[in-house]
mmCIF file of C-alpha atoms and ligand atoms in Angstrom:
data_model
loop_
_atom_site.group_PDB
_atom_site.id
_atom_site.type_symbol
_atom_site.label_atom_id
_atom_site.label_comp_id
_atom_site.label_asym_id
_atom_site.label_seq_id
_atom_site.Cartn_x
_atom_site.Cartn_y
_atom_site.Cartn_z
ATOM 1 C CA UNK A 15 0.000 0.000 0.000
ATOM 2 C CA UNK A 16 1.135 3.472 -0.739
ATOM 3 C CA UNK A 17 1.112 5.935 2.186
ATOM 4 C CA UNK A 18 3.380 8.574 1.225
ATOM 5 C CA UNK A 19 2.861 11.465 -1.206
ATOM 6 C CA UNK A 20 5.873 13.565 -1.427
ATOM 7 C CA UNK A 21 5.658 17.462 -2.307
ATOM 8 C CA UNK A 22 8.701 19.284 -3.841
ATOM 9 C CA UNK A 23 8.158 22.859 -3.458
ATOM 10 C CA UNK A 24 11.142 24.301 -3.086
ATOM 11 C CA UNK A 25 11.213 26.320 -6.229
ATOM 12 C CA UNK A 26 11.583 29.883 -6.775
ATOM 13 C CA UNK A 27 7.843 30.534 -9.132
ATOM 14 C CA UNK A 28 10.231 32.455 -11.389
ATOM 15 C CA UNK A 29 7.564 32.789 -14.027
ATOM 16 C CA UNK A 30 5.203 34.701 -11.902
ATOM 17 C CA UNK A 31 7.015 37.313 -10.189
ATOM 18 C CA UNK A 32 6.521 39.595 -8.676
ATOM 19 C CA UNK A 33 3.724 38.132 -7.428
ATOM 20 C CA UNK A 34 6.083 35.487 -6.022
ATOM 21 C CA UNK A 35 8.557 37.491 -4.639
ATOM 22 C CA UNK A 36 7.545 36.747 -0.741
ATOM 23 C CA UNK A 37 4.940 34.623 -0.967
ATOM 24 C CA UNK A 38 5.204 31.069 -1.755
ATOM 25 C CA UNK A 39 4.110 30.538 -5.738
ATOM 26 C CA UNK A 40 2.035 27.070 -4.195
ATOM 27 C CA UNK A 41 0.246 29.731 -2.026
ATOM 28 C CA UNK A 42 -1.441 31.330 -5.207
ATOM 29 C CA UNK A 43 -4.931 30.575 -5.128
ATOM 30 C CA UNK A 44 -6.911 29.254 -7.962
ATOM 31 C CA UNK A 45 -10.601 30.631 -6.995
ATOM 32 C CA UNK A 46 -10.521 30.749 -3.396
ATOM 33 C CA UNK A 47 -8.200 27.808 -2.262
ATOM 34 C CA UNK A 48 -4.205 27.664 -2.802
ATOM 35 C CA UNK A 49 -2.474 25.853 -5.537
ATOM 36 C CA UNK A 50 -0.775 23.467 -2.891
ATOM 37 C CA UNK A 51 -4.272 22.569 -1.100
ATOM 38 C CA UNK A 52 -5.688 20.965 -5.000
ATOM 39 C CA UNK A 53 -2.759 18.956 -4.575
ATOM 40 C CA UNK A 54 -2.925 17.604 -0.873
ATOM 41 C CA UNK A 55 -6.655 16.918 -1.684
ATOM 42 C CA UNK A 56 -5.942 14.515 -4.620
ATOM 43 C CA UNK A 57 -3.418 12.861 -2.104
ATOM 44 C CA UNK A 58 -5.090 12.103 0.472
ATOM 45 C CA UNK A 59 -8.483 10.866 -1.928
ATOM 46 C CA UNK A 60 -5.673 8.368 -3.356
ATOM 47 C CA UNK A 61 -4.852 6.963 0.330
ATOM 48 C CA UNK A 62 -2.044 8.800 0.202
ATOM 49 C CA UNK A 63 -1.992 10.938 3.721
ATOM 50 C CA UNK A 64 1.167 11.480 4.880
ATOM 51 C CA UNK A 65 2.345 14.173 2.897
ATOM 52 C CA UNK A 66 5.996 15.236 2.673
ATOM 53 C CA UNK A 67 6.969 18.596 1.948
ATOM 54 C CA UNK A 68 10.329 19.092 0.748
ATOM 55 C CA UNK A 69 10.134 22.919 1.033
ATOM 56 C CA UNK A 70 12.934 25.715 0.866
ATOM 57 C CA UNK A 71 13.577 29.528 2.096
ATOM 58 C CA UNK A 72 10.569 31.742 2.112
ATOM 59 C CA UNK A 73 7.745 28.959 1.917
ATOM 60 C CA UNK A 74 6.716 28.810 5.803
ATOM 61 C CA UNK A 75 3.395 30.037 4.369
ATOM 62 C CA UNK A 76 3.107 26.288 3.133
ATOM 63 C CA UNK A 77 3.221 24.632 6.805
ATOM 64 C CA UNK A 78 1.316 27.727 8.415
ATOM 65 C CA UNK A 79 -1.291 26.851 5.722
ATOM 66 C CA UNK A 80 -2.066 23.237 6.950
ATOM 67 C CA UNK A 81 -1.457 24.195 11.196
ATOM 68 C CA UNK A 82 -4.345 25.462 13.154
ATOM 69 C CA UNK A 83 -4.596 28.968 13.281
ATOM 70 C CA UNK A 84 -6.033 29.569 16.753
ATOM 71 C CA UNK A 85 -6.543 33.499 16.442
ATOM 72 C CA UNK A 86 -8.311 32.943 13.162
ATOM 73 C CA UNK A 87 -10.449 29.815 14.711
ATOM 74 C CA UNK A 88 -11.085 31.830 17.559
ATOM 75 C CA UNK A 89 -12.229 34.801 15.703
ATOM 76 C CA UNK A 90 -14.979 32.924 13.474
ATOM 77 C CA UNK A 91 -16.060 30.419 15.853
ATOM 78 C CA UNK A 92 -19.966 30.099 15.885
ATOM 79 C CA UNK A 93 -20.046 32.404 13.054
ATOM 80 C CA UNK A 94 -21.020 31.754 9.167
ATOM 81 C CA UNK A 95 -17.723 32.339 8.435
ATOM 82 C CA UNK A 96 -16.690 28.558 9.513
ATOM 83 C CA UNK A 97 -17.589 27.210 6.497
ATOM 84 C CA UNK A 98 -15.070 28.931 4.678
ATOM 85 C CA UNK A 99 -12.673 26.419 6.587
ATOM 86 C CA UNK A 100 -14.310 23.233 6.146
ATOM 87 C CA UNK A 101 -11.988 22.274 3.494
ATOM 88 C CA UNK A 102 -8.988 22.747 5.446
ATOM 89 C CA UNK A 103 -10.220 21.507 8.261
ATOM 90 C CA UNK A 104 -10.587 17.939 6.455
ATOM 91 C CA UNK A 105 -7.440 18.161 5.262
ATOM 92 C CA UNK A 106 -5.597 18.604 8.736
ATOM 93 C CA UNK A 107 -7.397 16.028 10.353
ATOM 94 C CA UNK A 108 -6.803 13.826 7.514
ATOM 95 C CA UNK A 109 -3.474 14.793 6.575
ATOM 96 C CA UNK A 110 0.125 14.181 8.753
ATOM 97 C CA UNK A 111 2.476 16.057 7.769
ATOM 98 C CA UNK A 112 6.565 16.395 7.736
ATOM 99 C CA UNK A 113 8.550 18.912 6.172
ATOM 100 C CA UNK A 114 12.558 18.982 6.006
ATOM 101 C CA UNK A 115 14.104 21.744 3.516
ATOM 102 C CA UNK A 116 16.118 21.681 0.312
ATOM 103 C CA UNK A 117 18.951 24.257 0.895
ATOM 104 C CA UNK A 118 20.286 25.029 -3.098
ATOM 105 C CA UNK A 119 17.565 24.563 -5.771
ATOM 106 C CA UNK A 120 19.468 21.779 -7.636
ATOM 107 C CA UNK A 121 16.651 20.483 -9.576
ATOM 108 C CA UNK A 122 13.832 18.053 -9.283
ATOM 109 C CA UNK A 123 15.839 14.686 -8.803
ATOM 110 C CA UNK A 124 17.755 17.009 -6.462
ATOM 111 C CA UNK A 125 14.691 18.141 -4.532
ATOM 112 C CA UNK A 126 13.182 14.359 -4.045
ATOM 113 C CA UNK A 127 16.743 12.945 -3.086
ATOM 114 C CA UNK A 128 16.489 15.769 0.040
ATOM 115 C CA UNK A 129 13.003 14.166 0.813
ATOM 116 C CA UNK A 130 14.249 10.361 1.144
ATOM 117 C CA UNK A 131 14.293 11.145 5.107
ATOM 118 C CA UNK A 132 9.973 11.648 5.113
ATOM 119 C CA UNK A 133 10.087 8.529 2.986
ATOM 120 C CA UNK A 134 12.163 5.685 3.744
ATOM 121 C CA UNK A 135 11.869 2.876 2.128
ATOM 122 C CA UNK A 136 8.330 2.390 0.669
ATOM 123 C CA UNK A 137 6.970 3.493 -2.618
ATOM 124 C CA UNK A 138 5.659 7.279 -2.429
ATOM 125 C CA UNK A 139 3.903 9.311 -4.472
ATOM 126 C CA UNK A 140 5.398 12.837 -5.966
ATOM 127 C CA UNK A 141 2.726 15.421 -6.861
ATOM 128 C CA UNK A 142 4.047 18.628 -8.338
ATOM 129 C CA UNK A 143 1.670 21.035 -7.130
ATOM 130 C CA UNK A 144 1.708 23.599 -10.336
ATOM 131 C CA UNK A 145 0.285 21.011 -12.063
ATOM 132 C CA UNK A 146 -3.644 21.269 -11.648
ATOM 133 C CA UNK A 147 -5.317 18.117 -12.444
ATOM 134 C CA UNK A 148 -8.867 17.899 -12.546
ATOM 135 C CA UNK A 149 -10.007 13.907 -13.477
ATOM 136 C CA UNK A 150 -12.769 13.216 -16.214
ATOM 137 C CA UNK A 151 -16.198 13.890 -14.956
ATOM 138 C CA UNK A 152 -17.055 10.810 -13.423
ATOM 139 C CA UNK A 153 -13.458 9.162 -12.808
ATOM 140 C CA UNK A 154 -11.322 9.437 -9.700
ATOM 141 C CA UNK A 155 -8.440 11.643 -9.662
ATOM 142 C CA UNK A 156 -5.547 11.235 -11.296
ATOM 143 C CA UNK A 157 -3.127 10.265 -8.156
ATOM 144 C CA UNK A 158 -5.893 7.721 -7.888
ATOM 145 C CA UNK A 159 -5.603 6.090 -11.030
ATOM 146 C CA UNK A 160 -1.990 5.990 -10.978
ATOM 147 C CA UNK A 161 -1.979 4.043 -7.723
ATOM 148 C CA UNK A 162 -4.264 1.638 -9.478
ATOM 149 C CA UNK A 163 -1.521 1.178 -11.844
ATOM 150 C CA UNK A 164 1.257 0.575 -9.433
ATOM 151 C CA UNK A 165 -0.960 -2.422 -7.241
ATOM 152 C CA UNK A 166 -1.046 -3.946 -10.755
ATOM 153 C CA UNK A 167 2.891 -3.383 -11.951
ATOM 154 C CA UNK A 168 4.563 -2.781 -8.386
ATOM 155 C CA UNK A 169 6.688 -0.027 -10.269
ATOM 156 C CA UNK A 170 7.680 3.266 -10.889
ATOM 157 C CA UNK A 171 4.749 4.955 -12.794
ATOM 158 C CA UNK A 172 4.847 8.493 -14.502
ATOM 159 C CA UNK A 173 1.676 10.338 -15.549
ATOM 160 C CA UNK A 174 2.016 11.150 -19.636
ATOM 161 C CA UNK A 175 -0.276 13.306 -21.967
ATOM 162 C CA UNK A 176 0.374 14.281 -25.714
ATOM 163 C CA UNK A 177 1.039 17.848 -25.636
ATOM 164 C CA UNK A 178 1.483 19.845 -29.122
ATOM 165 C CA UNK A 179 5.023 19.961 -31.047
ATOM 166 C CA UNK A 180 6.321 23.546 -30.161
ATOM 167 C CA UNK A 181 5.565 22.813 -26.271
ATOM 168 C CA UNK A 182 7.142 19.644 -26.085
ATOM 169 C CA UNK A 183 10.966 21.314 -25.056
ATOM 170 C CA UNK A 184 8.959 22.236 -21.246
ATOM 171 C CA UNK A 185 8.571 18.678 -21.024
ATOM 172 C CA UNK A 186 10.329 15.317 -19.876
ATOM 173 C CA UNK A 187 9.205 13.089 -22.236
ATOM 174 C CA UNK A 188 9.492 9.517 -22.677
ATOM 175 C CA UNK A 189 9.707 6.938 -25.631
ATOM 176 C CA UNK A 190 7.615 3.848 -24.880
ATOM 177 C CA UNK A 191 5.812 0.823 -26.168
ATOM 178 C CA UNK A 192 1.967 0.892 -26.044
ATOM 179 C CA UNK A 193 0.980 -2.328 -23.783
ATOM 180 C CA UNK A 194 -2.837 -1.023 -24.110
ATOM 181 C CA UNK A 195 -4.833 2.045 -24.484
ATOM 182 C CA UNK A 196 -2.781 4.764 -22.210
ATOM 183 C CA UNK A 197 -0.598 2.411 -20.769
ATOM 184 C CA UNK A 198 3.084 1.998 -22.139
ATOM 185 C CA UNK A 199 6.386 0.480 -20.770
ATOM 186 C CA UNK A 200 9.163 3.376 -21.229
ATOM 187 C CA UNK A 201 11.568 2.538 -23.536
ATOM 188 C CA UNK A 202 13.448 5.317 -22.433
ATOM 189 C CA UNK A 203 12.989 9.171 -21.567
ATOM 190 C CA UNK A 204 14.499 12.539 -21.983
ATOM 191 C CA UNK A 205 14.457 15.682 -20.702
ATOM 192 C CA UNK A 206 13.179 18.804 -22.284
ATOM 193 C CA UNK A 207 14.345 18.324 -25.560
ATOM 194 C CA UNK A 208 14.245 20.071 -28.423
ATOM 195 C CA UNK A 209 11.610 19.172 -30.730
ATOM 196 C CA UNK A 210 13.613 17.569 -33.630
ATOM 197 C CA UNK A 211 14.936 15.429 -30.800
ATOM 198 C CA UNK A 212 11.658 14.553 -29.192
ATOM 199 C CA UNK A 213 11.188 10.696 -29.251
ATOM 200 C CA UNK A 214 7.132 11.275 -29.184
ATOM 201 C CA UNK A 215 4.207 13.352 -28.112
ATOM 202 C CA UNK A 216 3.888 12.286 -24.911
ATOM 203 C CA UNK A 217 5.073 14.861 -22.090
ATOM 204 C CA UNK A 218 5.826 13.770 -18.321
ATOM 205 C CA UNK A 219 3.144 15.565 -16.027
ATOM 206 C CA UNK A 220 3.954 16.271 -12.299
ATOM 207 C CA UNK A 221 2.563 12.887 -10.809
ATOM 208 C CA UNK A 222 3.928 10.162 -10.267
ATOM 209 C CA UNK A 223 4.885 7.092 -8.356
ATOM 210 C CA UNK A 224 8.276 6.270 -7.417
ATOM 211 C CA UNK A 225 9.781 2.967 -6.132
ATOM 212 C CA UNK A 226 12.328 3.646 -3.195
ATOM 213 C CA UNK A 227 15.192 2.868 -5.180
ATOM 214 C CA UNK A 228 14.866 5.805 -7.051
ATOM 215 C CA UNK A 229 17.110 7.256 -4.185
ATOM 216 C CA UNK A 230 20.253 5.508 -4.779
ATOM 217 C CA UNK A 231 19.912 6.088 -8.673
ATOM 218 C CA UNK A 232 19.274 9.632 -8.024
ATOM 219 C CA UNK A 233 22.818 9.835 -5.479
ATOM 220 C CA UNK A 234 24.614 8.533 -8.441
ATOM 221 C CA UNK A 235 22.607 10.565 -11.348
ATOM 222 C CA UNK A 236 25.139 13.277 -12.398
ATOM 223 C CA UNK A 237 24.003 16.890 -13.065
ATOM 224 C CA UNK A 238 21.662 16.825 -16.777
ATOM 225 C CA UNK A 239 19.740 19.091 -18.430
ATOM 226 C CA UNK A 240 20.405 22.584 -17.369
ATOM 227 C CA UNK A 241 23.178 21.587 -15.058
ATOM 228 C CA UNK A 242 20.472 20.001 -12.178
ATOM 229 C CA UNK A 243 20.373 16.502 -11.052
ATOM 230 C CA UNK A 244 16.849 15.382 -13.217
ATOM 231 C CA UNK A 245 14.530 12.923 -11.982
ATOM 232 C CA UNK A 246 14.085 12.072 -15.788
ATOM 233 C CA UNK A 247 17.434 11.141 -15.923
ATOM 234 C CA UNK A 248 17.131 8.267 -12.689
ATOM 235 C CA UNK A 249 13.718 7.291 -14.424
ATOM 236 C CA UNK A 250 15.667 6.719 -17.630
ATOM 237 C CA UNK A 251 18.079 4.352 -15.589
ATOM 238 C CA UNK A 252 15.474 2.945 -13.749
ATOM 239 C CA UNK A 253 13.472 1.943 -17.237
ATOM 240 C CA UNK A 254 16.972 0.515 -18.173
ATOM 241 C CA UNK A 255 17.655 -1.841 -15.130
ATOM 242 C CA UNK A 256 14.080 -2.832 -14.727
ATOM 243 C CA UNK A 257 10.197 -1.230 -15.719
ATOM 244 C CA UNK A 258 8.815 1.949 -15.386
ATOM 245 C CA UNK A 259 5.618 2.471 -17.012
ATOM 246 C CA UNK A 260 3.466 5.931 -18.191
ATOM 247 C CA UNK A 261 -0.023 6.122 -17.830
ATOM 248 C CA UNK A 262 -2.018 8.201 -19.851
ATOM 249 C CA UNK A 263 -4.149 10.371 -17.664
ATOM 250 C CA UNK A 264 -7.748 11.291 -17.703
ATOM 251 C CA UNK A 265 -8.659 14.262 -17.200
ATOM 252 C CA UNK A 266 -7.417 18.290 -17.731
ATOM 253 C CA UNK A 267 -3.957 19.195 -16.529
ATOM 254 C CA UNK A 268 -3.435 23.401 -16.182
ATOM 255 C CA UNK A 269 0.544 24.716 -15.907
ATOM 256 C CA UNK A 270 -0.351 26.366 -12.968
ATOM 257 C CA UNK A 271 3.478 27.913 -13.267
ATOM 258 C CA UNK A 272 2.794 29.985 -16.224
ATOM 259 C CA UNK A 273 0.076 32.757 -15.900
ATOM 260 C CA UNK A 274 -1.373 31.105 -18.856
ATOM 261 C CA UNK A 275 -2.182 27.733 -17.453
ATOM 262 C CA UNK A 276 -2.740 29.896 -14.218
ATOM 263 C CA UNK A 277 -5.761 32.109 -15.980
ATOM 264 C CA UNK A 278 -7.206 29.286 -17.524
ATOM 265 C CA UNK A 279 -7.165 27.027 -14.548
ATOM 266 C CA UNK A 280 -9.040 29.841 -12.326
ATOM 267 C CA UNK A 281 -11.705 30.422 -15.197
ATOM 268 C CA UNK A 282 -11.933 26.982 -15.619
ATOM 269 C CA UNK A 283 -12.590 25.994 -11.966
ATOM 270 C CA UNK A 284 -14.735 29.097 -11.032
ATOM 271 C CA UNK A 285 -17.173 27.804 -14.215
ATOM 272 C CA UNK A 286 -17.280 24.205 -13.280
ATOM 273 C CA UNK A 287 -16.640 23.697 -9.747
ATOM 274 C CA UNK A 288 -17.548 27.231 -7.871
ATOM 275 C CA UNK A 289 -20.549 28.148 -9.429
ATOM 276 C CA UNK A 290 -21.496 24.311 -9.006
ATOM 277 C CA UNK A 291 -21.162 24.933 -5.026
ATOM 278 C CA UNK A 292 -18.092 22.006 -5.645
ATOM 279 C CA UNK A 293 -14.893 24.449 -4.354
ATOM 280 C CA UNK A 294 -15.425 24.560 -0.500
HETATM 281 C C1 G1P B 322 9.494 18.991 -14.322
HETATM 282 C C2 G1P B 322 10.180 17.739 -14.846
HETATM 283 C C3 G1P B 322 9.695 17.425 -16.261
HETATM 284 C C4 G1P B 322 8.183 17.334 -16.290
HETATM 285 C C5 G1P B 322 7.557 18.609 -15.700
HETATM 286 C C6 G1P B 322 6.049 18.442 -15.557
HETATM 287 O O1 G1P B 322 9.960 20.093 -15.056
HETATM 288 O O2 G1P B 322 11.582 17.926 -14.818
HETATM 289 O O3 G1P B 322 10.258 16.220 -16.701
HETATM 290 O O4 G1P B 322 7.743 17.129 -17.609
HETATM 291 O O5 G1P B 322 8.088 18.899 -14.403
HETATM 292 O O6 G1P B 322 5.448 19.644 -15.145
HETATM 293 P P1 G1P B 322 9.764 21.621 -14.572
HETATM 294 O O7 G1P B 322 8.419 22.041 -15.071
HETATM 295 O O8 G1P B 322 9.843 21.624 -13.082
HETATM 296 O O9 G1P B 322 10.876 22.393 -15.222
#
């Protein structure tokens, strides 16, 4: 059983400064409710509630965020105004969580090497929280269907979607062999590369679920793309040694770290999910 859901968010939200300057970019709400809070939501649906936060100078707005505020509870207690916790109320009394800190901002297989100490050695699940995912109408979310996945492989699984030609350089993006509909065993995987290089259409997403011997592979994973230590690059070893397979999601998926995705993930949930009375 997976328990663990790992969160790096260490990163500096470049893209949307200055509005990131001081405050954390997973702090940015979409509607009414922070980036980071979609993501510990999908989590803990999956089973997955002991969330890890691998987190790094100027996000303490992140553990404030899911620690009672007494002043606050105090204040509103009684009043209408409670409701407007409920949804973070669930998620602390569902959620435990640990934080430890990534001191230089050596990339993604970087960031989840510092968080092997809120793992150990169990398979965990990594969301990256400025991807939105919102599962087909009807379906569970996407964590969720990746977990079914891994009881039925018992390996590393990374969450894929075909994204257009001239986008595909943002992207890991893997080469694999179709097993069935949305399902493929990677063949092997690259990061961001250009598109003449691209070995398909099918882009790495920020969810996935990592067997624990990622962390070994990533200690001996040199520096990649960009000079930082890439988690594509341990997957690619991992695929090599043994399986990893990709799993076509279902559902949308916003780029919450680009004011594009960003707009259209707002306007998207305020249409379907506020006005519906679903974003408490
Ligand atoms: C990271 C990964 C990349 C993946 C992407 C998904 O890149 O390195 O492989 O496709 O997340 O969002 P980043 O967007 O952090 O540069």
């Amino acid at each position: 059983m997976i328990r663990k859901c790992m969160f790096p968010v260490g990163g500096y939200g470049t893209r949307f400064l200055p509005a990131t300057k001081a405050l954390p970019k997973e702090m940015l709400p979409v509607v009414n409710k922070p980036l980071v809070q979609y993501g510990v939501e999908e989590a803990i649906e999956a089973g997955l509630n002991e969330i890890g936060f691998v987190t790094g100078r100027g996000k303490r707005a992140i553990a404030d965020h899911f620690d009672i505020s007494y002043e606050l509870e105090h204040q509103i207690s009684g009043s209408n105004k409670e409701e407007f916790l409920k949804s973070i109320r669930y998620v602390m009394d569902e959620g435990i969580f640990s934080f430890t800190r990534q001191k230089e901002m050596k990339g993604l297989g970087h960031a989840i090497l510092c968080g092997e100490t809120l793992i150990g050695n169990e398979p965990f699940g990594v969301i990256l929280a400025d991807d939105l995912c919102v599962p087909e109408d009807g379906m569970e979310n996407v964590l969720a269907q990746m977990v079914k996945v891994f009881n039925q492989f018992r390996c590393s699984i990374v969450a894929v979607m075909e994204v257009p030609e001239d986008e595909i350089h943002k992207y890991g993006v893997i080469d694999g062999e179709e097993m069935k509909d949305g399902l493929y065993r990677v063949k092997s995987m690259v990061e961001k590369p250009a598109k003449e290089d691209a070995p398909s259409n099918l882009a790495v997403i920020g969810r996935y679920i990592l067997t624990p011997d990622i962390f070994d592979i990533l200690r001996n994973t040199p520096p990649g793309k960009n000079n930082e230590i890439q988690l594509t690059d341990a997957l690619m070893t991992q695929a090599q040694d043994g399986v990893v397979m990709a799993y076509r999601l279902k559902g949308k998926r916003f780029d919450c770290g680009s004011v594009e995705g960003f707009v259209e993930a707002t306007n998207y949930c305020f249409e379907n999910l506020y006005k519906k009375g679903l974003l408490t």
